[in-house]
JSON list of C-alpha atoms in Angstrom, two decimals:
[
{"chain": "A", "resi": 40, "resn": "MET", "atom": "CA", "xyz": [0.00, 0.00, 0.00]},
{"chain": "A", "resi": 41, "resn": "ASP", "atom": "CA", "xyz": [1.25, 3.48, -0.86]},
{"chain": "A", "resi": 42, "resn": "ILE", "atom": "CA", "xyz": [1.31, 5.11, 2.55]},
{"chain": "A", "resi": 43, "resn": "LEU", "atom": "CA", "xyz": [2.30, 8.66, 3.38]},
{"chain": "A", "resi": 44, "resn": "LEU", "atom": "CA", "xyz": [5.48, 7.54, 5.10]},
{"chain": "A", "resi": 45, "resn": "SER", "atom": "CA", "xyz": [6.93, 5.46, 2.29]},
{"chain": "A", "resi": 46, "resn": "ALA", "atom": "CA", "xyz": [10.12, 6.22, 0.42]},
{"chain": "A", "resi": 47, "resn": "GLN", "atom": "CA", "xyz": [11.22, 9.75, -0.40]},
{"chain": "A", "resi": 48, "resn": "ALA", "atom": "CA", "xyz": [9.56, 11.36, -3.36]},
{"chain": "A", "resi": 49, "resn": "PRO", "atom": "CA", "xyz": [11.12, 11.17, -6.81]},
{"chain": "A", "resi": 50, "resn": "LYS", "atom": "CA", "xyz": [11.81, 14.27, -8.80]},
{"chain": "A", "resi": 51, "resn": "ARG", "atom": "CA", "xyz": [8.74, 16.27, -9.73]},
{"chain": "A", "resi": 52, "resn": "ARG", "atom": "CA", "xyz": [6.91, 14.74, -12.66]},
{"chain": "A", "resi": 53, "resn": "GLY", "atom": "CA", "xyz": [3.63, 14.96, -14.52]},
{"chain": "A", "resi": 54, "resn": "ARG", "atom": "CA", "xyz": [2.17, 17.91, -16.35]},
{"chain": "A", "resi": 55, "resn": "PRO", "atom": "CA", "xyz": [2.89, 21.22, -14.61]},
{"chain": "A", "resi": 56, "resn": "PRO", "atom": "CA", "xyz": [0.06, 23.63, -13.87]},
{"chain": "A", "resi": 57, "resn": "LYS", "atom": "CA", "xyz": [-0.60, 26.30, -16.49]},
{"chain": "A", "resi": 58, "resn": "ASP", "atom": "CA", "xyz": [-0.46, 29.28, -14.17]},
{"chain": "A", "resi": 59, "resn": "GLY", "atom": "CA", "xyz": [0.23, 30.26, -10.58]},
{"chain": "A", "resi": 60, "resn": "SER", "atom": "CA", "xyz": [-3.40, 30.68, -9.57]},
{"chain": "A", "resi": 61, "resn": "ALA", "atom": "CA", "xyz": [-4.29, 27.19, -10.80]},
{"chain": "A", "resi": 62, "resn": "HIS", "atom": "CA", "xyz": [-1.28, 25.79, -8.94]},
{"chain": "A", "resi": 63, "resn": "ALA", "atom": "CA", "xyz": [-2.33, 27.48, -5.68]},
{"chain": "A", "resi": 64, "resn": "ASP", "atom": "CA", "xyz": [-5.93, 26.34, -6.07]},
{"chain": "A", "resi": 65, "resn": "THR", "atom": "CA", "xyz": [-4.96, 22.70, -6.62]},
{"chain": "A", "resi": 66, "resn": "ARG", "atom": "CA", "xyz": [-2.52, 22.80, -3.73]},
{"chain": "A", "resi": 67, "resn": "GLU", "atom": "CA", "xyz": [-5.26, 24.19, -1.48]},
{"chain": "A", "resi": 68, "resn": "ARG", "atom": "CA", "xyz": [-7.66, 21.44, -2.60]},
{"chain": "A", "resi": 69, "resn": "LEU", "atom": "CA", "xyz": [-5.09, 18.82, -1.68]},
{"chain": "A", "resi": 70, "resn": "LEU", "atom": "CA", "xyz": [-4.60, 20.38, 1.74]},
{"chain": "A", "resi": 71, "resn": "ARG", "atom": "CA", "xyz": [-8.34, 20.56, 2.43]},
{"chain": "A", "resi": 72, "resn": "ALA", "atom": "CA", "xyz": [-8.78, 16.94, 1.39]},
{"chain": "A", "resi": 73, "resn": "GLY", "atom": "CA", "xyz": [-5.82, 15.83, 3.48]},
{"chain": "A", "resi": 74, "resn": "VAL", "atom": "CA", "xyz": [-7.04, 17.64, 6.59]},
{"chain": "A", "resi": 75, "resn": "ALA", "atom": "CA", "xyz": [-10.55, 16.18, 6.24]},
{"chain": "A", "resi": 76, "resn": "ILE", "atom": "CA", "xyz": [-9.25, 12.63, 5.84]},
{"chain": "A", "resi": 77, "resn": "LEU", "atom": "CA", "xyz": [-6.57, 12.83, 8.52]},
{"chain": "A", "resi": 78, "resn": "THR", "atom": "CA", "xyz": [-8.91, 14.15, 11.20]},
{"chain": "A", "resi": 79, "resn": "GLU", "atom": "CA", "xyz": [-10.66, 10.81, 10.81]},
{"chain": "A", "resi": 80, "resn": "LYS", "atom": "CA", "xyz": [-7.85, 8.38, 9.96]},
{"chain": "A", "resi": 81, "resn": "GLY", "atom": "CA", "xyz": [-4.23, 7.86, 10.89]},
{"chain": "A", "resi": 82, "resn": "PHE", "atom": "CA", "xyz": [-1.45, 9.48, 8.85]},
{"chain": "A", "resi": 83, "resn": "ALA", "atom": "CA", "xyz": [0.50, 6.26, 8.42]},
{"chain": "A", "resi": 84, "resn": "ALA", "atom": "CA", "xyz": [-2.56, 4.32, 7.30]},
{"chain": "A", "resi": 85, "resn": "VAL", "atom": "CA", "xyz": [-3.76, 6.74, 4.62]},
{"chain": "A", "resi": 86, "resn": "GLY", "atom": "CA", "xyz": [-2.47, 6.29, 1.09]},
{"chain": "A", "resi": 87, "resn": "LEU", "atom": "CA", "xyz": [-1.86, 9.12, -1.31]},
{"chain": "A", "resi": 88, "resn": "ASP", "atom": "CA", "xyz": [-4.28, 7.48, -3.73]},
{"chain": "A", "resi": 89, "resn": "GLU", "atom": "CA", "xyz": [-7.16, 8.08, -1.32]},
{"chain": "A", "resi": 90, "resn": "ILE", "atom": "CA", "xyz": [-6.39, 11.78, -0.97]},
{"chain": "A", "resi": 91, "resn": "LEU", "atom": "CA", "xyz": [-5.69, 12.36, -4.65]},
{"chain": "A", "resi": 92, "resn": "SER", "atom": "CA", "xyz": [-8.78, 10.51, -5.85]},
{"chain": "A", "resi": 93, "resn": "SER", "atom": "CA", "xyz": [-10.99, 12.53, -3.48]},
{"chain": "A", "resi": 94, "resn": "VAL", "atom": "CA", "xyz": [-10.10, 15.68, -5.44]},
{"chain": "A", "resi": 95, "resn": "SER", "atom": "CA", "xyz": [-9.63, 14.02, -8.85]},
{"chain": "A", "resi": 96, "resn": "ILE", "atom": "CA", "xyz": [-5.94, 14.86, -9.17]},
{"chain": "A", "resi": 97, "resn": "PRO", "atom": "CA", "xyz": [-3.64, 12.42, -11.03]},
{"chain": "A", "resi": 98, "resn": "LYS", "atom": "CA", "xyz": [-1.05, 10.79, -8.85]},
{"chain": "A", "resi": 99, "resn": "GLY", "atom": "CA", "xyz": [1.76, 11.87, -11.14]},
{"chain": "A", "resi": 100, "resn": "SER", "atom": "CA", "xyz": [0.90, 15.52, -10.51]},
{"chain": "A", "resi": 101, "resn": "PHE", "atom": "CA", "xyz": [1.33, 15.37, -6.72]},
{"chain": "A", "resi": 102, "resn": "TYR", "atom": "CA", "xyz": [5.01, 16.28, -6.73]},
{"chain": "A", "resi": 103, "resn": "HIS", "atom": "CA", "xyz": [4.35, 19.54, -8.55]},
{"chain": "A", "resi": 104, "resn": "TYR", "atom": "CA", "xyz": [2.63, 20.74, -5.37]},
{"chain": "A", "resi": 105, "resn": "PHE", "atom": "CA", "xyz": [4.71, 19.07, -2.64]},
{"chain": "A", "resi": 106, "resn": "GLY", "atom": "CA", "xyz": [8.35, 18.03, -2.79]},
{"chain": "A", "resi": 107, "resn": "SER", "atom": "CA", "xyz": [7.79, 14.93, -0.67]},
{"chain": "A", "resi": 108, "resn": "LYS", "atom": "CA", "xyz": [5.17, 13.17, 1.40]},
{"chain": "A", "resi": 109, "resn": "ASP", "atom": "CA", "xyz": [6.74, 14.51, 4.58]},
{"chain": "A", "resi": 110, "resn": "GLU", "atom": "CA", "xyz": [6.50, 18.03, 3.17]},
{"chain": "A", "resi": 111, "resn": "PHE", "atom": "CA", "xyz": [2.81, 17.41, 2.52]},
{"chain": "A", "resi": 112, "resn": "GLY", "atom": "CA", "xyz": [2.32, 16.24, 6.11]},
{"chain": "A", "resi": 113, "resn": "LEU", "atom": "CA", "xyz": [3.99, 19.34, 7.52]},
{"chain": "A", "resi": 114, "resn": "ALA", "atom": "CA", "xyz": [1.89, 21.54, 5.23]},
{"chain": "A", "resi": 115, "resn": "LEU", "atom": "CA", "xyz": [-1.23, 19.80, 6.57]},
{"chain": "A", "resi": 116, "resn": "ILE", "atom": "CA", "xyz": [-0.19, 20.63, 10.13]},
{"chain": "A", "resi": 117, "resn": "ASP", "atom": "CA", "xyz": [0.38, 24.27, 9.19]},
{"chain": "A", "resi": 118, "resn": "ALA", "atom": "CA", "xyz": [-2.94, 24.52, 7.35]},
{"chain": "A", "resi": 119, "resn": "TYR", "atom": "CA", "xyz": [-4.85, 22.99, 10.25]},
{"chain": "A", "resi": 120, "resn": "ALA", "atom": "CA", "xyz": [-3.02, 25.19, 12.77]},
{"chain": "A", "resi": 121, "resn": "ALA", "atom": "CA", "xyz": [-3.91, 28.35, 10.83]},
{"chain": "A", "resi": 122, "resn": "TYR", "atom": "CA", "xyz": [-7.55, 27.29, 10.51]},
{"chain": "A", "resi": 123, "resn": "PHE", "atom": "CA", "xyz": [-7.83, 26.45, 14.20]},
{"chain": "A", "resi": 124, "resn": "ALA", "atom": "CA", "xyz": [-6.04, 29.60, 15.38]},
{"chain": "A", "resi": 125, "resn": "ALA", "atom": "CA", "xyz": [-8.58, 31.66, 13.43]},
{"chain": "A", "resi": 126, "resn": "LYS", "atom": "CA", "xyz": [-11.39, 29.67, 15.08]},
{"chain": "A", "resi": 127, "resn": "LEU", "atom": "CA", "xyz": [-9.97, 30.29, 18.55]},
{"chain": "A", "resi": 128, "resn": "ASP", "atom": "CA", "xyz": [-9.57, 34.00, 17.85]},
{"chain": "A", "resi": 129, "resn": "ARG", "atom": "CA", "xyz": [-13.14, 34.21, 16.61]},
{"chain": "A", "resi": 130, "resn": "TRP", "atom": "CA", "xyz": [-14.48, 32.82, 19.86]},
{"chain": "A", "resi": 131, "resn": "PHE", "atom": "CA", "xyz": [-11.95, 34.16, 22.35]},
{"chain": "A", "resi": 132, "resn": "THR", "atom": "CA", "xyz": [-12.02, 37.79, 21.20]},
{"chain": "A", "resi": 133, "resn": "ASP", "atom": "CA", "xyz": [-15.81, 38.18, 21.02]},
{"chain": "A", "resi": 134, "resn": "ALA", "atom": "CA", "xyz": [-16.27, 41.33, 23.09]},
{"chain": "A", "resi": 135, "resn": "ALA", "atom": "CA", "xyz": [-20.03, 40.77, 23.23]},
{"chain": "A", "resi": 136, "resn": "ARG", "atom": "CA", "xyz": [-19.50, 37.73, 25.49]},
{"chain": "A", "resi": 137, "resn": "SER", "atom": "CA", "xyz": [-17.84, 37.41, 28.89]},
{"chain": "A", "resi": 138, "resn": "PRO", "atom": "CA", "xyz": [-14.41, 35.73, 28.74]},
{"chain": "A", "resi": 139, "resn": "LEU", "atom": "CA", "xyz": [-15.52, 32.44, 30.31]},
{"chain": "A", "resi": 140, "resn": "GLN", "atom": "CA", "xyz": [-18.60, 32.39, 28.11]},
{"chain": "A", "resi": 141, "resn": "ARG", "atom": "CA", "xyz": [-16.27, 32.70, 25.10]},
{"chain": "A", "resi": 142, "resn": "LEU", "atom": "CA", "xyz": [-14.44, 29.57, 26.20]},
{"chain": "A", "resi": 143, "resn": "SER", "atom": "CA", "xyz": [-17.74, 27.80, 26.75]},
{"chain": "A", "resi": 144, "resn": "ASP", "atom": "CA", "xyz": [-18.89, 28.90, 23.29]},
{"chain": "A", "resi": 145, "resn": "PHE", "atom": "CA", "xyz": [-15.76, 27.35, 21.78]},
{"chain": "A", "resi": 146, "resn": "VAL", "atom": "CA", "xyz": [-16.52, 24.07, 23.55]},
{"chain": "A", "resi": 147, "resn": "ASP", "atom": "CA", "xyz": [-20.09, 24.09, 22.25]},
{"chain": "A", "resi": 148, "resn": "ASP", "atom": "CA", "xyz": [-18.94, 24.86, 18.70]},
{"chain": "A", "resi": 149, "resn": "ALA", "atom": "CA", "xyz": [-16.34, 22.10, 18.74]},
{"chain": "A", "resi": 150, "resn": "LYS", "atom": "CA", "xyz": [-18.91, 19.64, 20.06]},
{"chain": "A", "resi": 151, "resn": "SER", "atom": "CA", "xyz": [-21.34, 20.60, 17.30]},
{"chain": "A", "resi": 152, "resn": "GLY", "atom": "CA", "xyz": [-18.60, 20.19, 14.71]},
{"chain": "A", "resi": 153, "resn": "MET", "atom": "CA", "xyz": [-17.83, 16.66, 15.88]},
{"chain": "A", "resi": 154, "resn": "ALA", "atom": "CA", "xyz": [-21.53, 15.82, 15.96]},
{"chain": "A", "resi": 155, "resn": "ARG", "atom": "CA", "xyz": [-21.95, 16.92, 12.32]},
{"chain": "A", "resi": 156, "resn": "HIS", "atom": "CA", "xyz": [-19.52, 14.18, 11.32]},
{"chain": "A", "resi": 157, "resn": "GLY", "atom": "CA", "xyz": [-20.95, 11.55, 13.63]},
{"chain": "A", "resi": 158, "resn": "PHE", "atom": "CA", "xyz": [-17.97, 11.91, 16.00]},
{"chain": "A", "resi": 159, "resn": "ARG", "atom": "CA", "xyz": [-15.78, 10.16, 13.41]},
{"chain": "A", "resi": 160, "resn": "ARG", "atom": "CA", "xyz": [-13.44, 13.15, 13.06]},
{"chain": "A", "resi": 161, "resn": "GLY", "atom": "CA", "xyz": [-11.22, 14.38, 15.83]},
{"chain": "A", "resi": 162, "resn": "CYS", "atom": "CA", "xyz": [-8.28, 16.79, 16.08]},
{"chain": "A", "resi": 163, "resn": "LEU", "atom": "CA", "xyz": [-5.58, 16.44, 13.43]},
{"chain": "A", "resi": 164, "resn": "VAL", "atom": "CA", "xyz": [-2.91, 17.53, 15.90]},
{"chain": "A", "resi": 165, "resn": "GLY", "atom": "CA", "xyz": [-4.10, 15.04, 18.50]},
{"chain": "A", "resi": 166, "resn": "ASN", "atom": "CA", "xyz": [-4.33, 12.26, 15.92]},
{"chain": "A", "resi": 167, "resn": "LEU", "atom": "CA", "xyz": [-0.81, 12.84, 14.67]},
{"chain": "A", "resi": 168, "resn": "GLY", "atom": "CA", "xyz": [0.51, 13.11, 18.21]},
{"chain": "A", "resi": 169, "resn": "GLN", "atom": "CA", "xyz": [-0.63, 9.56, 18.85]},
{"chain": "A", "resi": 170, "resn": "GLU", "atom": "CA", "xyz": [1.41, 8.37, 15.87]},
{"chain": "A", "resi": 171, "resn": "MET", "atom": "CA", "xyz": [4.75, 9.89, 16.84]},
{"chain": "A", "resi": 172, "resn": "GLY", "atom": "CA", "xyz": [6.34, 6.46, 17.03]},
{"chain": "A", "resi": 173, "resn": "VAL", "atom": "CA", "xyz": [6.23, 6.25, 13.21]},
{"chain": "A", "resi": 174, "resn": "LEU", "atom": "CA", "xyz": [6.50, 9.93, 12.27]},
{"chain": "A", "resi": 175, "resn": "PRO", "atom": "CA", "xyz": [9.63, 12.02, 11.63]},
{"chain": "A", "resi": 176, "resn": "GLU", "atom": "CA", "xyz": [11.01, 14.02, 14.58]},
{"chain": "A", "resi": 177, "resn": "VAL", "atom": "CA", "xyz": [10.25, 17.30, 12.81]},
{"chain": "A", "resi": 178, "resn": "PHE", "atom": "CA", "xyz": [6.55, 16.46, 13.11]},
{"chain": "A", "resi": 179, "resn": "ARG", "atom": "CA", "xyz": [6.84, 16.27, 16.90]},
{"chain": "A", "resi": 180, "resn": "VAL", "atom": "CA", "xyz": [8.41, 19.72, 17.10]},
{"chain": "A", "resi": 181, "resn": "ARG", "atom": "CA", "xyz": [5.79, 21.25, 14.81]},
{"chain": "A", "resi": 182, "resn": "LEU", "atom": "CA", "xyz": [2.88, 19.65, 16.68]},
{"chain": "A", "resi": 183, "resn": "HIS", "atom": "CA", "xyz": [4.23, 20.79, 20.04]},
{"chain": "A", "resi": 184, "resn": "CYS", "atom": "CA", "xyz": [4.52, 24.35, 18.77]},
{"chain": "A", "resi": 185, "resn": "VAL", "atom": "CA", "xyz": [0.90, 24.28, 17.60]},
{"chain": "A", "resi": 186, "resn": "LEU", "atom": "CA", "xyz": [-0.30, 23.15, 21.02]},
{"chain": "A", "resi": 187, "resn": "LEU", "atom": "CA", "xyz": [1.74, 25.87, 22.72]},
{"chain": "A", "resi": 188, "resn": "ASP", "atom": "CA", "xyz": [0.13, 28.45, 20.43]},
{"chain": "A", "resi": 189, "resn": "TRP", "atom": "CA", "xyz": [-3.37, 27.22, 21.30]},
{"chain": "A", "resi": 190, "resn": "GLN", "atom": "CA", "xyz": [-2.48, 27.32, 24.99]},
{"chain": "A", "resi": 191, "resn": "ALA", "atom": "CA", "xyz": [-1.25, 30.92, 24.68]},
{"chain": "A", "resi": 192, "resn": "ARG", "atom": "CA", "xyz": [-4.50, 32.02, 23.03]},
{"chain": "A", "resi": 193, "resn": "THR", "atom": "CA", "xyz": [-6.51, 30.24, 25.71]},
{"chain": "A", "resi": 194, "resn": "ALA", "atom": "CA", "xyz": [-4.40, 31.76, 28.48]},
{"chain": "A", "resi": 195, "resn": "ALA", "atom": "CA", "xyz": [-5.14, 35.24, 27.09]},
{"chain": "A", "resi": 196, "resn": "CYS", "atom": "CA", "xyz": [-8.88, 34.49, 27.30]},
{"chain": "A", "resi": 197, "resn": "LEU", "atom": "CA", "xyz": [-8.49, 33.23, 30.86]},
{"chain": "A", "resi": 198, "resn": "ASN", "atom": "CA", "xyz": [-6.45, 36.30, 31.78]},
{"chain": "A", "resi": 199, "resn": "ALA", "atom": "CA", "xyz": [-9.37, 38.40, 30.61]},
{"chain": "A", "resi": 200, "resn": "ALA", "atom": "CA", "xyz": [-11.66, 36.27, 32.78]},
{"chain": "A", "resi": 201, "resn": "ARG", "atom": "CA", "xyz": [-9.37, 36.88, 35.77]},
{"chain": "A", "resi": 202, "resn": "ASP", "atom": "CA", "xyz": [-9.35, 40.63, 35.09]},
{"chain": "A", "resi": 203, "resn": "ALA", "atom": "CA", "xyz": [-13.14, 40.58, 34.91]},
{"chain": "A", "resi": 204, "resn": "GLY", "atom": "CA", "xyz": [-13.37, 38.83, 38.29]},
{"chain": "A", "resi": 205, "resn": "GLU", "atom": "CA", "xyz": [-14.75, 35.59, 36.84]},
{"chain": "A", "resi": 206, "resn": "ILE", "atom": "CA", "xyz": [-11.91, 33.59, 38.35]},
{"chain": "A", "resi": 207, "resn": "ALA", "atom": "CA", "xyz": [-9.73, 34.22, 41.38]},
{"chain": "A", "resi": 208, "resn": "PRO", "atom": "CA", "xyz": [-6.99, 36.86, 41.02]},
{"chain": "A", "resi": 209, "resn": "ASP", "atom": "CA", "xyz": [-4.24, 34.43, 42.03]},
{"chain": "A", "resi": 210, "resn": "GLU", "atom": "CA", "xyz": [-5.04, 31.82, 39.38]},
{"chain": "A", "resi": 211, "resn": "ASP", "atom": "CA", "xyz": [-2.17, 30.88, 37.03]},
{"chain": "A", "resi": 212, "resn": "CYS", "atom": "CA", "xyz": [-3.90, 31.28, 33.67]},
{"chain": "A", "resi": 213, "resn": "GLY", "atom": "CA", "xyz": [-1.00, 29.77, 31.77]},
{"chain": "A", "resi": 214, "resn": "MET", "atom": "CA", "xyz": [-1.28, 26.61, 33.84]},
{"chain": "A", "resi": 215, "resn": "LEU", "atom": "CA", "xyz": [-5.06, 26.57, 33.48]},
{"chain": "A", "resi": 216, "resn": "ALA", "atom": "CA", "xyz": [-4.69, 26.79, 29.71]},
{"chain": "A", "resi": 217, "resn": "THR", "atom": "CA", "xyz": [-2.24, 23.86, 29.77]},
{"chain": "A", "resi": 218, "resn": "VAL", "atom": "CA", "xyz": [-4.67, 21.81, 31.85]},
{"chain": "A", "resi": 219, "resn": "PHE", "atom": "CA", "xyz": [-7.49, 22.70, 29.47]},
{"chain": "A", "resi": 220, "resn": "TRP", "atom": "CA", "xyz": [-5.68, 21.45, 26.36]},
{"chain": "A", "resi": 221, "resn": "ILE", "atom": "CA", "xyz": [-4.33, 18.31, 27.97]},
{"chain": "A", "resi": 222, "resn": "GLY", "atom": "CA", "xyz": [-7.84, 17.44, 29.09]},
{"chain": "A", "resi": 223, "resn": "TRP", "atom": "CA", "xyz": [-9.61, 18.64, 25.95]},
{"chain": "A", "resi": 224, "resn": "GLU", "atom": "CA", "xyz": [-7.47, 16.54, 23.59]},
{"chain": "A", "resi": 225, "resn": "GLY", "atom": "CA", "xyz": [-8.18, 13.50, 25.73]},
{"chain": "A", "resi": 226, "resn": "ALA", "atom": "CA", "xyz": [-11.90, 14.28, 25.72]},
{"chain": "A", "resi": 227, "resn": "VAL", "atom": "CA", "xyz": [-11.90, 14.61, 21.92]},
{"chain": "A", "resi": 228, "resn": "LEU", "atom": "CA", "xyz": [-10.21, 11.22, 21.61]},
{"chain": "A", "resi": 229, "resn": "ARG", "atom": "CA", "xyz": [-12.75, 9.65, 23.97]},
{"chain": "A", "resi": 230, "resn": "ALA", "atom": "CA", "xyz": [-15.68, 11.27, 22.13]},
{"chain": "A", "resi": 231, "resn": "LYS", "atom": "CA", "xyz": [-14.37, 9.87, 18.86]},
{"chain": "A", "resi": 232, "resn": "LEU", "atom": "CA", "xyz": [-13.93, 6.44, 20.42]},
{"chain": "A", "resi": 233, "resn": "GLU", "atom": "CA", "xyz": [-17.43, 6.39, 21.90]},
{"chain": "A", "resi": 234, "resn": "ARG", "atom": "CA", "xyz": [-19.12, 8.30, 19.04]},
{"chain": "A", "resi": 235, "resn": "SER", "atom": "CA", "xyz": [-20.72, 10.42, 21.74]},
{"chain": "A", "resi": 236, "resn": "PRO", "atom": "CA", "xyz": [-20.39, 13.94, 23.23]},
{"chain": "A", "resi": 237, "resn": "ASP", "atom": "CA", "xyz": [-20.36, 12.62, 26.80]},
{"chain": "A", "resi": 238, "resn": "ALA", "atom": "CA", "xyz": [-16.59, 12.96, 27.33]},
{"chain": "A", "resi": 239, "resn": "LEU", "atom": "CA", "xyz": [-16.63, 16.56, 26.05]},
{"chain": "A", "resi": 240, "resn": "ASP", "atom": "CA", "xyz": [-19.46, 17.46, 28.43]},
{"chain": "A", "resi": 241, "resn": "ILE", "atom": "CA", "xyz": [-17.81, 15.76, 31.40]},
{"chain": "A", "resi": 242, "resn": "PHE", "atom": "CA", "xyz": [-14.50, 17.50, 30.80]},
{"chain": "A", "resi": 243, "resn": "ALA", "atom": "CA", "xyz": [-16.08, 20.94, 30.29]},
{"chain": "A", "resi": 244, "resn": "ARG", "atom": "CA", "xyz": [-18.19, 20.58, 33.42]},
{"chain": "A", "resi": 245, "resn": "GLY", "atom": "CA", "xyz": [-15.19, 19.56, 35.49]},
{"chain": "A", "resi": 246, "resn": "PHE", "atom": "CA", "xyz": [-12.95, 22.32, 34.12]},
{"chain": "A", "resi": 247, "resn": "PHE", "atom": "CA", "xyz": [-15.42, 25.14, 34.70]},
{"chain": "A", "resi": 248, "resn": "ALA", "atom": "CA", "xyz": [-16.42, 23.80, 38.11]},
{"chain": "A", "resi": 249, "resn": "ALA", "atom": "CA", "xyz": [-12.79, 23.82, 39.25]},
{"chain": "A", "resi": 250, "resn": "LEU", "atom": "CA", "xyz": [-12.31, 27.51, 38.52]},
{"chain": "A", "resi": 251, "resn": "ARG", "atom": "CA", "xyz": [-12.44, 29.97, 41.41]},
{"chain": "A", "resi": 252, "resn": "PRO", "atom": "CA", "xyz": [-14.50, 31.80, 42.49]},
{"chain": "A", "resi": 253, "resn": "ARG", "atom": "CA", "xyz": [-17.24, 29.30, 41.76]},
{"chain": "A", "resi": 254, "resn": "ARG", "atom": "CA", "xyz": [-19.85, 31.81, 40.73]},
{"chain": "A", "resi": 255, "resn": "LEU", "atom": "CA", "xyz": [-20.38, 30.39, 37.26]},
{"chain": "A", "resi": 256, "resn": "SER", "atom": "CA", "xyz": [-23.80, 30.27, 35.70]},
{"chain": "A", "resi": 257, "resn": "ALA", "atom": "CA", "xyz": [-25.33, 26.88, 35.03]},
{"chain": "A", "resi": 258, "resn": "SER", "atom": "CA", "xyz": [-25.18, 27.63, 31.29]},
{"chain": "A", "resi": 259, "resn": "LEU", "atom": "CA", "xyz": [-21.39, 27.27, 31.40]},
{"chain": "A", "resi": 260, "resn": "MET", "atom": "CA", "xyz": [-21.54, 23.75, 32.82]},
{"chain": "A", "resi": 261, "resn": "PRO", "atom": "CA", "xyz": [-23.38, 21.14, 30.74]},
{"chain": "A", "resi": 262, "resn": "GLY", "atom": "CA", "xyz": [-25.45, 18.65, 32.67]},
{"chain": "A", "resi": 263, "resn": "ALA", "atom": "CA", "xyz": [-23.68, 15.43, 33.53]},
{"chain": "A", "resi": 264, "resn": "PRO", "atom": "CA", "xyz": [-24.48, 12.77, 30.92]},
{"chain": "A", "resi": 265, "resn": "ASP", "atom": "CA", "xyz": [-25.53, 9.27, 31.75]},
{"chain": "A", "resi": 266, "resn": "VAL", "atom": "CA", "xyz": [-22.59, 7.00, 32.48]},
{"chain": "A", "resi": 267, "resn": "ARG", "atom": "CA", "xyz": [-23.10, 3.76, 30.61]},
{"chain": "A", "resi": 268, "resn": "ARG", "atom": "CA", "xyz": [-21.33, 0.46, 30.87]},
{"chain": "A", "resi": 269, "resn": "CYS", "atom": "CA", "xyz": [-19.36, -0.77, 27.89]},
{"chain": "A", "resi": 270, "resn": "PRO", "atom": "CA", "xyz": [-21.83, -2.65, 25.66]},
{"chain": "A", "resi": 271, "resn": "ASP", "atom": "CA", "xyz": [-21.44, -6.39, 25.49]}
]
């Protein structure tokens, strides 16, 4: 099977694009297709054929857009990071909402996004992080930097919450942001495993309940879902 981590790419081949705009458009289509597929499946298990066929691009043309399969993987990380940073900024800088409500709104939006795809898709960064045993070291560095960026954006939102008196003045917002992303990535994995929002709700409820002072409205803390036994 032609997997993304097979041998290094040969020299670029196939018919080159006619102009720069067409080249950029095709490259963007490949990135969108790769992100969609790799939020659902593992990087090492996905063949180039699956990605290329999803956007009707001949296999021989791939190397006009990416020098190697590893280069494609890194470009996917960058594309997903840019998309997600814009999403975080959209929610975390909404001046019409209180800071903690902004974080809650992000949680609700992410939960809705997973539900739209039947909880089959998760986080590309989280998915790749679980595959580090078979990925190049440069992937680890890039993924870690993405997580640190998300934490910094979340810490800024929590700092605003602290300034607004929503959480105690002595809270370490950087540490809270780290705790949030460690827990959130685990909750996303569990939601994908169970095909259910329960893990997302449980984590969000626990995170918001742990903040001080505990004067949070009930709307910030989803009701505890039923805890079910593993089906036989």
